[in-house]
PDB file of C-alpha atoms and ligand atoms in Angstrom:
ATOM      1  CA  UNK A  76      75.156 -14.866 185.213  1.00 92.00           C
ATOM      2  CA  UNK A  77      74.230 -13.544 181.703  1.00 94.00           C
ATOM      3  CA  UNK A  78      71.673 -15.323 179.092  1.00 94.00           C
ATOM      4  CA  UNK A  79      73.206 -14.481 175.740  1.00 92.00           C
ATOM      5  CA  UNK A  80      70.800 -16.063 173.969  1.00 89.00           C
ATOM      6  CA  UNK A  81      68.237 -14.875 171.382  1.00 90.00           C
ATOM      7  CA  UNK A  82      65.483 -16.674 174.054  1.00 93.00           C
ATOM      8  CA  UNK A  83      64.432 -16.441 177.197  1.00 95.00           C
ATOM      9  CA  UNK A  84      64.689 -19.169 179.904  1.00 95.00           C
ATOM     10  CA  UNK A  85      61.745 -20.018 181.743  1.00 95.00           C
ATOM     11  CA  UNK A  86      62.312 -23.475 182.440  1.00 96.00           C
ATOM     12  CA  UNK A  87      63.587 -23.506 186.169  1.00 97.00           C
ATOM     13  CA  UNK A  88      67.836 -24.536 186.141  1.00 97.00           C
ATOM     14  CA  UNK A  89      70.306 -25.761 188.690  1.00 97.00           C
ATOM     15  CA  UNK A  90      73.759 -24.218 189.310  1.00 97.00           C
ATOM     16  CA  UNK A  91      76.132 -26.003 191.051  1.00 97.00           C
ATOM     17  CA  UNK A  92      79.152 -24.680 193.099  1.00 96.00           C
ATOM     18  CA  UNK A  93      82.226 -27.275 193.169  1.00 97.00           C
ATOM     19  CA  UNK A  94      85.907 -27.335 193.674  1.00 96.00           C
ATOM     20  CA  UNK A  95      87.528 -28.754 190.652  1.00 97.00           C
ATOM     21  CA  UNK A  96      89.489 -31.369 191.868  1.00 97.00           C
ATOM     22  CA  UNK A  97      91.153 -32.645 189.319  1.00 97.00           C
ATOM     23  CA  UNK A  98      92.038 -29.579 187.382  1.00 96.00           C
ATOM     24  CA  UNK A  99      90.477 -29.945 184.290  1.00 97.00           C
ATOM     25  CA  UNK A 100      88.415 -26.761 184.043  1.00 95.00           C
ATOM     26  CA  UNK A 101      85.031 -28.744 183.767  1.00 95.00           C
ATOM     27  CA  UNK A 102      82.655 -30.666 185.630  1.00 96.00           C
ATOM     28  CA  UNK A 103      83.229 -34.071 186.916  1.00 97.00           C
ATOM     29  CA  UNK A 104      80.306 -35.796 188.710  1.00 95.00           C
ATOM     30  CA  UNK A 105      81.665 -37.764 191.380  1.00 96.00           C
ATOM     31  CA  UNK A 106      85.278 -36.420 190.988  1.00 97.00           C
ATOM     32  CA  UNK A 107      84.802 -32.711 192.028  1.00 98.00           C
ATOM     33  CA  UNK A 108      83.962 -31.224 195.002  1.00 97.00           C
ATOM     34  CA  UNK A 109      80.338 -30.096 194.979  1.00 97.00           C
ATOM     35  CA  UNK A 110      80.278 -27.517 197.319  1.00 96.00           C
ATOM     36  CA  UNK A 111      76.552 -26.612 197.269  1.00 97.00           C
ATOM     37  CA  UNK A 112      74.002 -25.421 194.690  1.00 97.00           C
ATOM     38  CA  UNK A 113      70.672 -23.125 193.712  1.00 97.00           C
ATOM     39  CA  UNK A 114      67.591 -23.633 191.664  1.00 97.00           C
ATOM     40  CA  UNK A 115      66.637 -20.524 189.882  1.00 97.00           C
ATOM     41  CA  UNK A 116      62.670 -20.418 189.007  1.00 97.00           C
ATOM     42  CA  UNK A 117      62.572 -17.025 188.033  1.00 95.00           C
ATOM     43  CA  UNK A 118      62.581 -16.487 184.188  1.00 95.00           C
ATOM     44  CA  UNK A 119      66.037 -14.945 182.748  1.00 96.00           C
ATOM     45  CA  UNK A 120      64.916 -13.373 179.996  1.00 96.00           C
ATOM     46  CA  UNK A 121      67.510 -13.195 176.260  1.00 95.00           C
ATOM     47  CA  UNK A 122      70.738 -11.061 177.250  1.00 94.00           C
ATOM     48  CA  UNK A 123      69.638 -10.827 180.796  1.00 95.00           C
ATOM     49  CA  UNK A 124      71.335 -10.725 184.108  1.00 95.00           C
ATOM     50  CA  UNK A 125      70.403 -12.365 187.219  1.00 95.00           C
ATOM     51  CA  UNK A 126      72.631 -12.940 190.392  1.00 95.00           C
ATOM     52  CA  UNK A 127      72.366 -16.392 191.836  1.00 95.00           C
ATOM     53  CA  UNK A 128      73.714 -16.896 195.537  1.00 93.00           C
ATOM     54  CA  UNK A 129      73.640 -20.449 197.433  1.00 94.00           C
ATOM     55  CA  UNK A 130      74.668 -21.474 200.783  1.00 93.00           C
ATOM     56  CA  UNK A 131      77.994 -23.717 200.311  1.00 92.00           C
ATOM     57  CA  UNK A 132      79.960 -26.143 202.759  1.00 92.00           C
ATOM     58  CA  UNK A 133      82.478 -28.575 203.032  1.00 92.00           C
ATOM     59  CA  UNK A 134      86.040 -28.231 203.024  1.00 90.00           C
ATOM     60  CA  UNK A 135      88.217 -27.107 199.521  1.00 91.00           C
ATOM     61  CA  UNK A 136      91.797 -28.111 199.128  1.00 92.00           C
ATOM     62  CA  UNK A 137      93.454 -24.706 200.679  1.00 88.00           C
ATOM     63  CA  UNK A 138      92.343 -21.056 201.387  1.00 85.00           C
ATOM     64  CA  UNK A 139      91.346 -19.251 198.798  1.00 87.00           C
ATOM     65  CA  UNK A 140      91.136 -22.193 195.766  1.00 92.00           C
ATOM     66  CA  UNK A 141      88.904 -21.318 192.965  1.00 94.00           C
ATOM     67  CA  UNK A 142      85.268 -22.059 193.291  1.00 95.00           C
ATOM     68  CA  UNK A 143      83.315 -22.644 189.993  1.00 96.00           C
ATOM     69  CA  UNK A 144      79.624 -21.932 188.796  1.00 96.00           C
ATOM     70  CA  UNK A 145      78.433 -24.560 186.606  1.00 97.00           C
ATOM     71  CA  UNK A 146      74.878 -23.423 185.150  1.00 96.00           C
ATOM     72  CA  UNK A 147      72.368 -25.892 184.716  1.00 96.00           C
ATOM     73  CA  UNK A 148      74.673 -28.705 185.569  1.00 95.00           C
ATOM     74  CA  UNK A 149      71.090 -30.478 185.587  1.00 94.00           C
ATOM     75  CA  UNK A 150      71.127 -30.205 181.684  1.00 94.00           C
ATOM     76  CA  UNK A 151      67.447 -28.923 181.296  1.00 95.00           C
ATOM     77  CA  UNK A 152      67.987 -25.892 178.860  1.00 94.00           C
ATOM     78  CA  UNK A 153      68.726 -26.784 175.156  1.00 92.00           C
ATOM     79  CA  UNK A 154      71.579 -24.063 174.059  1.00 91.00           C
ATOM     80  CA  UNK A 155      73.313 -22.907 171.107  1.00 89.00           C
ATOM     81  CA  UNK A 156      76.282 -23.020 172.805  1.00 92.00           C
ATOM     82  CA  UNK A 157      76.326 -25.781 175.623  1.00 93.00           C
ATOM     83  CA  UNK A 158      80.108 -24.939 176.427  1.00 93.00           C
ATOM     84  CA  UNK A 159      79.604 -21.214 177.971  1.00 94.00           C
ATOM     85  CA  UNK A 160      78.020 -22.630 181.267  1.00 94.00           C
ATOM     86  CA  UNK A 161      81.118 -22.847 183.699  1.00 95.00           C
ATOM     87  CA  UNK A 162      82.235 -19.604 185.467  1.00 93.00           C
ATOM     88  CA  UNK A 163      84.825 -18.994 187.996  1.00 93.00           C
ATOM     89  CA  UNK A 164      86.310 -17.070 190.974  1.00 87.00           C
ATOM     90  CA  UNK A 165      88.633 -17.522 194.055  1.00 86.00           C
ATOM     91  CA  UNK A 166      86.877 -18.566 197.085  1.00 80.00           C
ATOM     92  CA  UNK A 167      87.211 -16.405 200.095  1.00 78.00           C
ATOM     93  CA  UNK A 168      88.051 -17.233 203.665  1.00 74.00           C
ATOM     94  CA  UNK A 169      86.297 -15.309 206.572  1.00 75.00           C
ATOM     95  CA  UNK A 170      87.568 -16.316 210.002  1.00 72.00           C
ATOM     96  CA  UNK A 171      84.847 -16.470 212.335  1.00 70.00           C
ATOM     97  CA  UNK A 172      85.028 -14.061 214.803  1.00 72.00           C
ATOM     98  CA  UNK A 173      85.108 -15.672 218.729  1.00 67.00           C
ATOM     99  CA  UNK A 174      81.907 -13.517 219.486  1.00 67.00           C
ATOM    100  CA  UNK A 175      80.055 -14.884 216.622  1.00 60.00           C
ATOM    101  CA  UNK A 176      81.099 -18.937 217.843  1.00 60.00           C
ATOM    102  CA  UNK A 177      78.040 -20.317 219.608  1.00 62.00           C
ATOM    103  CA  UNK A 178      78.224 -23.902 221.461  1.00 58.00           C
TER     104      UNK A 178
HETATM  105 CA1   CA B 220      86.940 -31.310 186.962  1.00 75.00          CA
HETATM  106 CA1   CA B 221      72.175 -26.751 178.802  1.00 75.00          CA
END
């Protein structure tokens, strides 16, 4: 994830993870699948880089659907450009392997 604005962000930020159900290349609250989500707290300073991971679960409509990033889906950050926040990439499916399957 990339700030490309003139400012840095030290305000702490949500990004959610979701499944977008019904296709429209944007978040819907209540319509798409939230998968999971991460706070950052660390500062991202202007045209910085930071990497933000989160635990996600729950099921997605078939293997390897796309997963979206939706930065600050809290709507905390005031930014030039308020469109920019929604990234996107295919989810991949690991099989568990029988040794790693605990009861
Ligand atoms: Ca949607
Ligand atoms: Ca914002």
């Amino acid at each position: 994830m990339a700030n490309l604005g003139a400012g840095d962000v030290r305000q702490p930020f949500r990004v959610t993870f979701f499944e977008d159900r019904n296709g429209n290349n944007t978040f819907d609250a209540g319509t798409d699948n939230v998968l999971g989500s991460a706070m950052v707290t660390d500062p991202v300073v202007a045209e910085g880089r930071i990497t933000v991971s989160a635990n996600l679960s729950g099921y997605v409509l078939f293997t390897n659907n796309r997963i979206w990033a939706y930065a600050d889906s809290g709507q905390v950050i005031d930014e030039a450009d308020e469109t920019n926040n929604l990234g996107v990439r295919l989810s991949e499916f690991i099989p568990l392997r029988a040794s790693s399957i605990r009861s």
